[in-house]
Amino acid sequence: MIIAIDGPAASGKGTIARRLAQHYGLAHLDTGLLYRATARVLLDSGLRLDDPARAVAAARGLALTDFEEDKLRGAKMGEAASIVAAIPEVRSALLDMQRKFASRPQGAVLDGRDIGTVICPDATAKLFVTASPEVRAQRRALELRSRGERVDYADVLADIRRRDERDAGRSAAPLVAAADAARLDTTDLDVERAIAAAVAIVERAKR
Ligand code: DC
């Protein structure tokens, strides 16, 4: 069984993906980490984020040691990832890796922006997770503060709106719900309710 989860930044899709993977005993890939790691390799080498040739080389050359989550999770790296993710050649360079992950015999849970539309169009279950920008900014501000970052709510909200615009407005695999995705709005849901709703969607899709 393949579960595809897409949605904008801080919508709750990462938490839902992790919990669904636990619930069904499946492997989980947070595909945002691939774009974050690519951006980080470029920044560490003092290179521009919008240079397609360099960005593709960075994506192709990713190694396990580039995936230290602590270094990839911050606000700066989210913004940088969104810039490299708009380069079509970078997306192509990361496609096979994601499809290979999804094709493991037991299946998998993948979350990102284009899983249901591009990476796994034949997924068993597709969820498009949303929440209002204000609630997403509150959640992201809490998360960043818990990681020791000093952030201002208004800045986080502006960052979220800018990223939404870039991720949804790009021509290559924009953030959009697949026609056959079930929408899950988590604005008024706590984590446990959101997970229960997500499991219900997967159970319906499995039938
Ligand atoms: O989910 P995230 O915040 O870690 O993603 C960081 C950026 O990477 C996001 O703004 C857009 C990009 N991304 C993407 O374009 N496609 C994906 N499947 C996952 C992430």
mmCIF file of C-alpha atoms and ligand atoms in Angstrom:
data_model
loop_
_atom_site.group_PDB
_atom_site.id
_atom_site.type_symbol
_atom_site.label_atom_id
_atom_site.label_comp_id
_atom_site.label_asym_id
_atom_site.label_seq_id
_atom_site.Cartn_x
_atom_site.Cartn_y
_atom_site.Cartn_z
ATOM 1 C CA MET A 1 0.000 0.000 0.000
ATOM 2 C CA ILE A 2 1.331 3.436 -0.949
ATOM 3 C CA ILE A 3 0.037 6.447 0.961
ATOM 4 C CA ALA A 4 0.690 9.814 -0.703
ATOM 5 C CA ILE A 5 0.399 12.914 1.451
ATOM 6 C CA ASP A 6 0.707 16.428 0.077
ATOM 7 C CA GLY A 7 0.064 19.859 1.452
ATOM 8 C CA PRO A 8 1.596 23.243 2.226
ATOM 9 C CA ALA A 9 4.229 23.981 4.875
ATOM 10 C CA ALA A 10 3.166 23.303 8.487
ATOM 11 C CA SER A 11 -0.221 21.875 7.490
ATOM 12 C CA GLY A 12 0.391 18.839 9.702
ATOM 13 C CA LYS A 13 1.279 16.515 6.840
ATOM 14 C CA GLY A 14 4.610 15.453 8.355
ATOM 15 C CA THR A 15 3.050 14.396 11.661
ATOM 16 C CA ILE A 16 0.217 12.628 9.868
ATOM 17 C CA ALA A 17 2.681 10.831 7.573
ATOM 18 C CA ARG A 18 4.806 9.625 10.497
ATOM 19 C CA ARG A 19 1.815 8.412 12.453
ATOM 20 C CA LEU A 20 0.227 6.657 9.463
ATOM 21 C CA ALA A 21 3.545 4.912 8.796
ATOM 22 C CA GLN A 22 3.595 3.676 12.419
ATOM 23 C CA HIS A 23 -0.047 2.665 12.294
ATOM 24 C CA TYR A 24 0.336 0.566 9.135
ATOM 25 C CA GLY A 25 3.941 -0.558 9.743
ATOM 26 C CA LEU A 26 5.239 1.162 6.599
ATOM 27 C CA ALA A 27 8.466 2.995 5.821
ATOM 28 C CA HIS A 28 8.165 6.786 5.610
ATOM 29 C CA LEU A 29 9.967 9.297 3.399
ATOM 30 C CA ASP A 30 9.716 13.023 4.115
ATOM 31 C CA THR A 31 10.557 14.211 0.594
ATOM 32 C CA GLY A 32 11.038 17.813 1.750
ATOM 33 C CA LEU A 33 14.315 16.608 3.262
ATOM 34 C CA LEU A 34 15.650 15.841 -0.230
ATOM 35 C CA TYR A 35 15.145 19.460 -1.311
ATOM 36 C CA ARG A 36 16.394 20.772 2.026
ATOM 37 C CA ALA A 37 19.559 18.653 1.795
ATOM 38 C CA THR A 38 20.171 19.798 -1.799
ATOM 39 C CA ALA A 39 19.852 23.425 -0.717
ATOM 40 C CA ARG A 40 22.152 22.865 2.225
ATOM 41 C CA VAL A 41 24.910 21.336 0.068
ATOM 42 C CA LEU A 42 24.781 24.408 -2.194
ATOM 43 C CA LEU A 43 24.802 26.897 0.684
ATOM 44 C CA ASP A 44 27.654 25.064 2.427
ATOM 45 C CA SER A 45 29.706 25.368 -0.762
ATOM 46 C CA GLY A 46 28.882 29.069 -1.102
ATOM 47 C CA LEU A 47 26.925 28.432 -4.318
ATOM 48 C CA ARG A 48 23.759 30.102 -5.606
ATOM 49 C CA LEU A 49 20.465 28.299 -5.082
ATOM 50 C CA ASP A 50 19.077 29.178 -8.504
ATOM 51 C CA ASP A 51 21.870 27.782 -10.683
ATOM 52 C CA PRO A 52 20.301 24.707 -12.355
ATOM 53 C CA ALA A 53 23.558 22.906 -13.255
ATOM 54 C CA ARG A 54 25.046 23.221 -9.760
ATOM 55 C CA ALA A 55 21.733 22.407 -8.099
ATOM 56 C CA VAL A 56 21.320 19.248 -10.184
ATOM 57 C CA ALA A 57 24.869 18.167 -9.336
ATOM 58 C CA ALA A 58 24.099 18.712 -5.648
ATOM 59 C CA ALA A 59 20.857 16.705 -5.896
ATOM 60 C CA ARG A 60 22.550 13.838 -7.753
ATOM 61 C CA GLY A 61 25.450 13.780 -5.323
ATOM 62 C CA LEU A 62 23.395 13.595 -2.113
ATOM 63 C CA ALA A 63 24.888 11.189 0.434
ATOM 64 C CA LEU A 64 23.514 9.797 3.688
ATOM 65 C CA THR A 65 25.665 12.239 5.630
ATOM 66 C CA ASP A 66 23.764 15.137 4.029
ATOM 67 C CA PHE A 67 20.587 14.154 5.866
ATOM 68 C CA GLU A 68 21.363 15.231 9.407
ATOM 69 C CA GLU A 69 17.886 16.453 10.288
ATOM 70 C CA ASP A 70 18.971 19.012 12.826
ATOM 71 C CA LYS A 71 20.785 21.007 10.175
ATOM 72 C CA LEU A 72 17.902 20.801 7.705
ATOM 73 C CA ARG A 73 14.880 21.678 9.819
ATOM 74 C CA GLY A 74 15.274 25.425 10.352
ATOM 75 C CA ALA A 75 13.253 28.193 8.684
ATOM 76 C CA LYS A 76 16.168 29.287 6.517
ATOM 77 C CA MET A 77 16.562 25.851 4.976
ATOM 78 C CA GLY A 78 12.805 25.592 4.269
ATOM 79 C CA GLU A 79 12.961 28.794 2.261
ATOM 80 C CA ALA A 80 16.152 27.676 0.475
ATOM 81 C CA ALA A 81 14.574 24.282 -0.321
ATOM 82 C CA SER A 82 11.581 25.991 -1.882
ATOM 83 C CA ILE A 83 13.942 27.870 -4.242
ATOM 84 C CA VAL A 84 15.851 24.782 -5.474
ATOM 85 C CA ALA A 85 12.568 22.828 -5.671
ATOM 86 C CA ALA A 86 11.298 25.232 -8.336
ATOM 87 C CA ILE A 87 14.069 24.075 -10.742
ATOM 88 C CA PRO A 88 12.540 21.365 -12.996
ATOM 89 C CA GLU A 89 15.900 19.581 -13.499
ATOM 90 C CA VAL A 90 16.347 19.256 -9.729
ATOM 91 C CA ARG A 91 12.924 17.650 -9.448
ATOM 92 C CA SER A 92 13.805 15.192 -12.234
ATOM 93 C CA ALA A 93 17.114 14.365 -10.543
ATOM 94 C CA LEU A 94 15.252 13.400 -7.347
ATOM 95 C CA LEU A 95 12.404 11.512 -9.008
ATOM 96 C CA ASP A 96 13.894 8.008 -9.278
ATOM 97 C CA MET A 97 15.030 7.961 -5.669
ATOM 98 C CA GLN A 98 11.489 8.732 -4.512
ATOM 99 C CA ARG A 99 9.837 6.207 -6.844
ATOM 100 C CA LYS A 100 12.314 3.536 -5.753
ATOM 101 C CA PHE A 101 11.469 4.215 -2.121
ATOM 102 C CA ALA A 102 7.754 3.933 -2.908
ATOM 103 C CA SER A 103 8.175 0.669 -4.798
ATOM 104 C CA ARG A 104 9.353 -1.404 -1.815
ATOM 105 C CA PRO A 105 7.250 -4.570 -1.539
ATOM 106 C CA GLN A 106 5.304 -3.638 1.607
ATOM 107 C CA GLY A 107 4.601 -0.147 0.298
ATOM 108 C CA ALA A 108 5.408 3.190 1.926
ATOM 109 C CA VAL A 109 4.192 6.565 3.097
ATOM 110 C CA LEU A 110 5.629 9.595 1.296
ATOM 111 C CA ASP A 111 4.864 13.223 2.062
ATOM 112 C CA GLY A 112 5.650 16.355 0.079
ATOM 113 C CA ARG A 113 4.055 18.602 -2.530
ATOM 114 C CA ASP A 114 3.775 16.423 -5.651
ATOM 115 C CA ILE A 115 3.497 12.871 -4.330
ATOM 116 C CA GLY A 116 -0.096 12.241 -5.419
ATOM 117 C CA THR A 117 0.283 14.127 -8.700
ATOM 118 C CA VAL A 118 3.778 13.218 -9.990
ATOM 119 C CA ILE A 119 5.739 10.754 -7.834
ATOM 120 C CA CYS A 120 3.024 8.188 -7.041
ATOM 121 C CA PRO A 121 -0.008 8.932 -9.213
ATOM 122 C CA ASP A 122 -1.268 5.363 -8.577
ATOM 123 C CA ALA A 123 -1.010 5.528 -4.777
ATOM 124 C CA THR A 124 -3.573 3.501 -2.835
ATOM 125 C CA ALA A 125 -4.583 6.521 -0.757
ATOM 126 C CA LYS A 126 -3.973 10.215 -1.406
ATOM 127 C CA LEU A 127 -4.413 12.903 1.212
ATOM 128 C CA PHE A 128 -4.179 16.638 0.676
ATOM 129 C CA VAL A 129 -3.638 18.194 4.084
ATOM 130 C CA THR A 130 -4.391 21.888 4.583
ATOM 131 C CA ALA A 131 -4.893 24.424 7.379
ATOM 132 C CA SER A 132 -5.321 28.184 7.418
ATOM 133 C CA PRO A 133 -2.069 30.171 6.976
ATOM 134 C CA GLU A 134 -2.556 31.717 10.449
ATOM 135 C CA VAL A 135 -2.824 28.355 12.206
ATOM 136 C CA ARG A 136 0.099 26.974 10.209
ATOM 137 C CA ALA A 137 2.199 30.003 11.193
ATOM 138 C CA GLN A 138 1.310 29.455 14.875
ATOM 139 C CA ARG A 139 2.338 25.815 14.682
ATOM 140 C CA ARG A 140 5.553 26.587 12.804
ATOM 141 C CA ALA A 141 6.484 29.380 15.240
ATOM 142 C CA LEU A 142 5.987 26.976 18.182
ATOM 143 C CA GLU A 143 8.067 24.293 16.479
ATOM 144 C CA LEU A 144 10.909 26.688 15.614
ATOM 145 C CA ARG A 145 10.921 28.120 19.156
ATOM 146 C CA SER A 146 11.073 24.621 20.601
ATOM 147 C CA ARG A 147 14.193 24.129 18.481
ATOM 148 C CA GLY A 148 15.737 27.215 20.027
ATOM 149 C CA GLU A 149 15.152 29.598 17.081
ATOM 150 C CA ARG A 150 14.033 33.113 17.998
ATOM 151 C CA VAL A 151 11.151 33.858 15.686
ATOM 152 C CA ASP A 152 8.428 36.435 15.354
ATOM 153 C CA TYR A 153 4.889 35.242 14.470
ATOM 154 C CA ALA A 154 4.430 37.916 11.781
ATOM 155 C CA ASP A 155 7.697 36.893 10.090
ATOM 156 C CA VAL A 156 6.716 33.220 10.159
ATOM 157 C CA LEU A 157 3.310 34.036 8.648
ATOM 158 C CA ALA A 158 4.948 36.110 5.894
ATOM 159 C CA ASP A 159 7.397 33.262 5.227
ATOM 160 C CA ILE A 160 4.539 30.752 4.982
ATOM 161 C CA ARG A 161 2.611 32.933 2.537
ATOM 162 C CA ARG A 162 5.715 33.476 0.401
ATOM 163 C CA ARG A 163 6.445 29.743 0.330
ATOM 164 C CA ASP A 164 2.825 28.888 -0.529
ATOM 165 C CA GLU A 165 3.010 31.280 -3.434
ATOM 166 C CA ARG A 166 6.305 29.910 -4.724
ATOM 167 C CA ASP A 167 5.381 26.230 -4.246
ATOM 168 C CA ALA A 168 1.925 26.608 -5.804
ATOM 169 C CA GLY A 169 2.939 29.104 -8.500
ATOM 170 C CA ARG A 170 5.932 27.283 -10.032
ATOM 171 C CA SER A 171 5.516 25.577 -13.388
ATOM 172 C CA ALA A 172 7.260 22.308 -12.423
ATOM 173 C CA ALA A 173 5.045 20.040 -10.312
ATOM 174 C CA PRO A 174 3.292 22.849 -8.420
ATOM 175 C CA LEU A 175 1.637 22.236 -5.075
ATOM 176 C CA VAL A 176 -1.864 21.174 -6.062
ATOM 177 C CA ALA A 177 -4.266 18.517 -4.840
ATOM 178 C CA ALA A 178 -4.540 15.469 -7.095
ATOM 179 C CA ALA A 179 -8.041 15.157 -8.546
ATOM 180 C CA ASP A 180 -8.534 11.929 -6.583
ATOM 181 C CA ALA A 181 -7.023 13.141 -3.279
ATOM 182 C CA ALA A 182 -9.120 13.361 -0.110
ATOM 183 C CA ARG A 183 -8.803 16.791 1.491
ATOM 184 C CA LEU A 184 -8.129 16.997 5.186
ATOM 185 C CA ASP A 185 -8.360 20.465 6.754
ATOM 186 C CA THR A 186 -6.581 20.381 10.123
ATOM 187 C CA THR A 187 -7.270 24.031 11.082
ATOM 188 C CA ASP A 188 -9.633 23.063 13.914
ATOM 189 C CA LEU A 189 -8.268 19.593 14.671
ATOM 190 C CA ASP A 190 -5.801 18.562 17.350
ATOM 191 C CA VAL A 191 -3.189 15.962 16.441
ATOM 192 C CA GLU A 192 -5.193 12.916 17.574
ATOM 193 C CA ARG A 193 -8.320 13.996 15.683
ATOM 194 C CA ALA A 194 -6.286 14.692 12.575
ATOM 195 C CA ILE A 195 -4.691 11.224 12.765
ATOM 196 C CA ALA A 196 -8.081 9.566 13.257
ATOM 197 C CA ALA A 197 -9.453 11.414 10.215
ATOM 198 C CA ALA A 198 -6.399 10.409 8.166
ATOM 199 C CA VAL A 199 -6.746 6.726 9.135
ATOM 200 C CA ALA A 200 -10.443 6.875 8.161
ATOM 201 C CA ILE A 201 -9.487 8.244 4.733
ATOM 202 C CA VAL A 202 -6.922 5.468 4.195
ATOM 203 C CA GLU A 203 -9.382 2.780 5.321
ATOM 204 C CA ARG A 204 -11.966 4.058 2.816
ATOM 205 C CA ALA A 205 -9.365 4.162 0.037
ATOM 206 C CA LYS A 206 -8.213 0.579 0.760
ATOM 207 C CA ARG A 207 -11.622 -0.910 0.067
HETATM 208 O O1 DC B 1 7.883 20.002 3.413
HETATM 209 P P1 DC B 1 9.079 20.942 3.648
HETATM 210 O O2 DC B 1 8.703 22.221 4.339
HETATM 211 O O3 DC B 1 10.221 20.265 4.299
HETATM 212 O O4 DC B 1 9.568 21.326 2.163
HETATM 213 C C1 DC B 1 10.549 22.301 1.925
HETATM 214 C C2 DC B 1 10.395 22.844 0.522
HETATM 215 O O5 DC B 1 10.722 21.816 -0.423
HETATM 216 C C3 DC B 1 8.983 23.280 0.175
HETATM 217 O O6 DC B 1 8.775 24.664 0.396
HETATM 218 C C4 DC B 1 8.841 22.939 -1.284
HETATM 219 C C5 DC B 1 9.847 21.860 -1.529
HETATM 220 N N1 DC B 1 9.248 20.524 -1.735
HETATM 221 C C6 DC B 1 8.780 20.231 -2.990
HETATM 222 O O7 DC B 1 8.794 21.099 -3.863
HETATM 223 N N2 DC B 1 8.302 18.988 -3.277
HETATM 224 C C7 DC B 1 8.242 18.040 -2.336
HETATM 225 N N3 DC B 1 7.763 16.827 -2.654
HETATM 226 C C8 DC B 1 8.683 18.333 -1.019
HETATM 227 C C9 DC B 1 9.179 19.588 -0.740
#
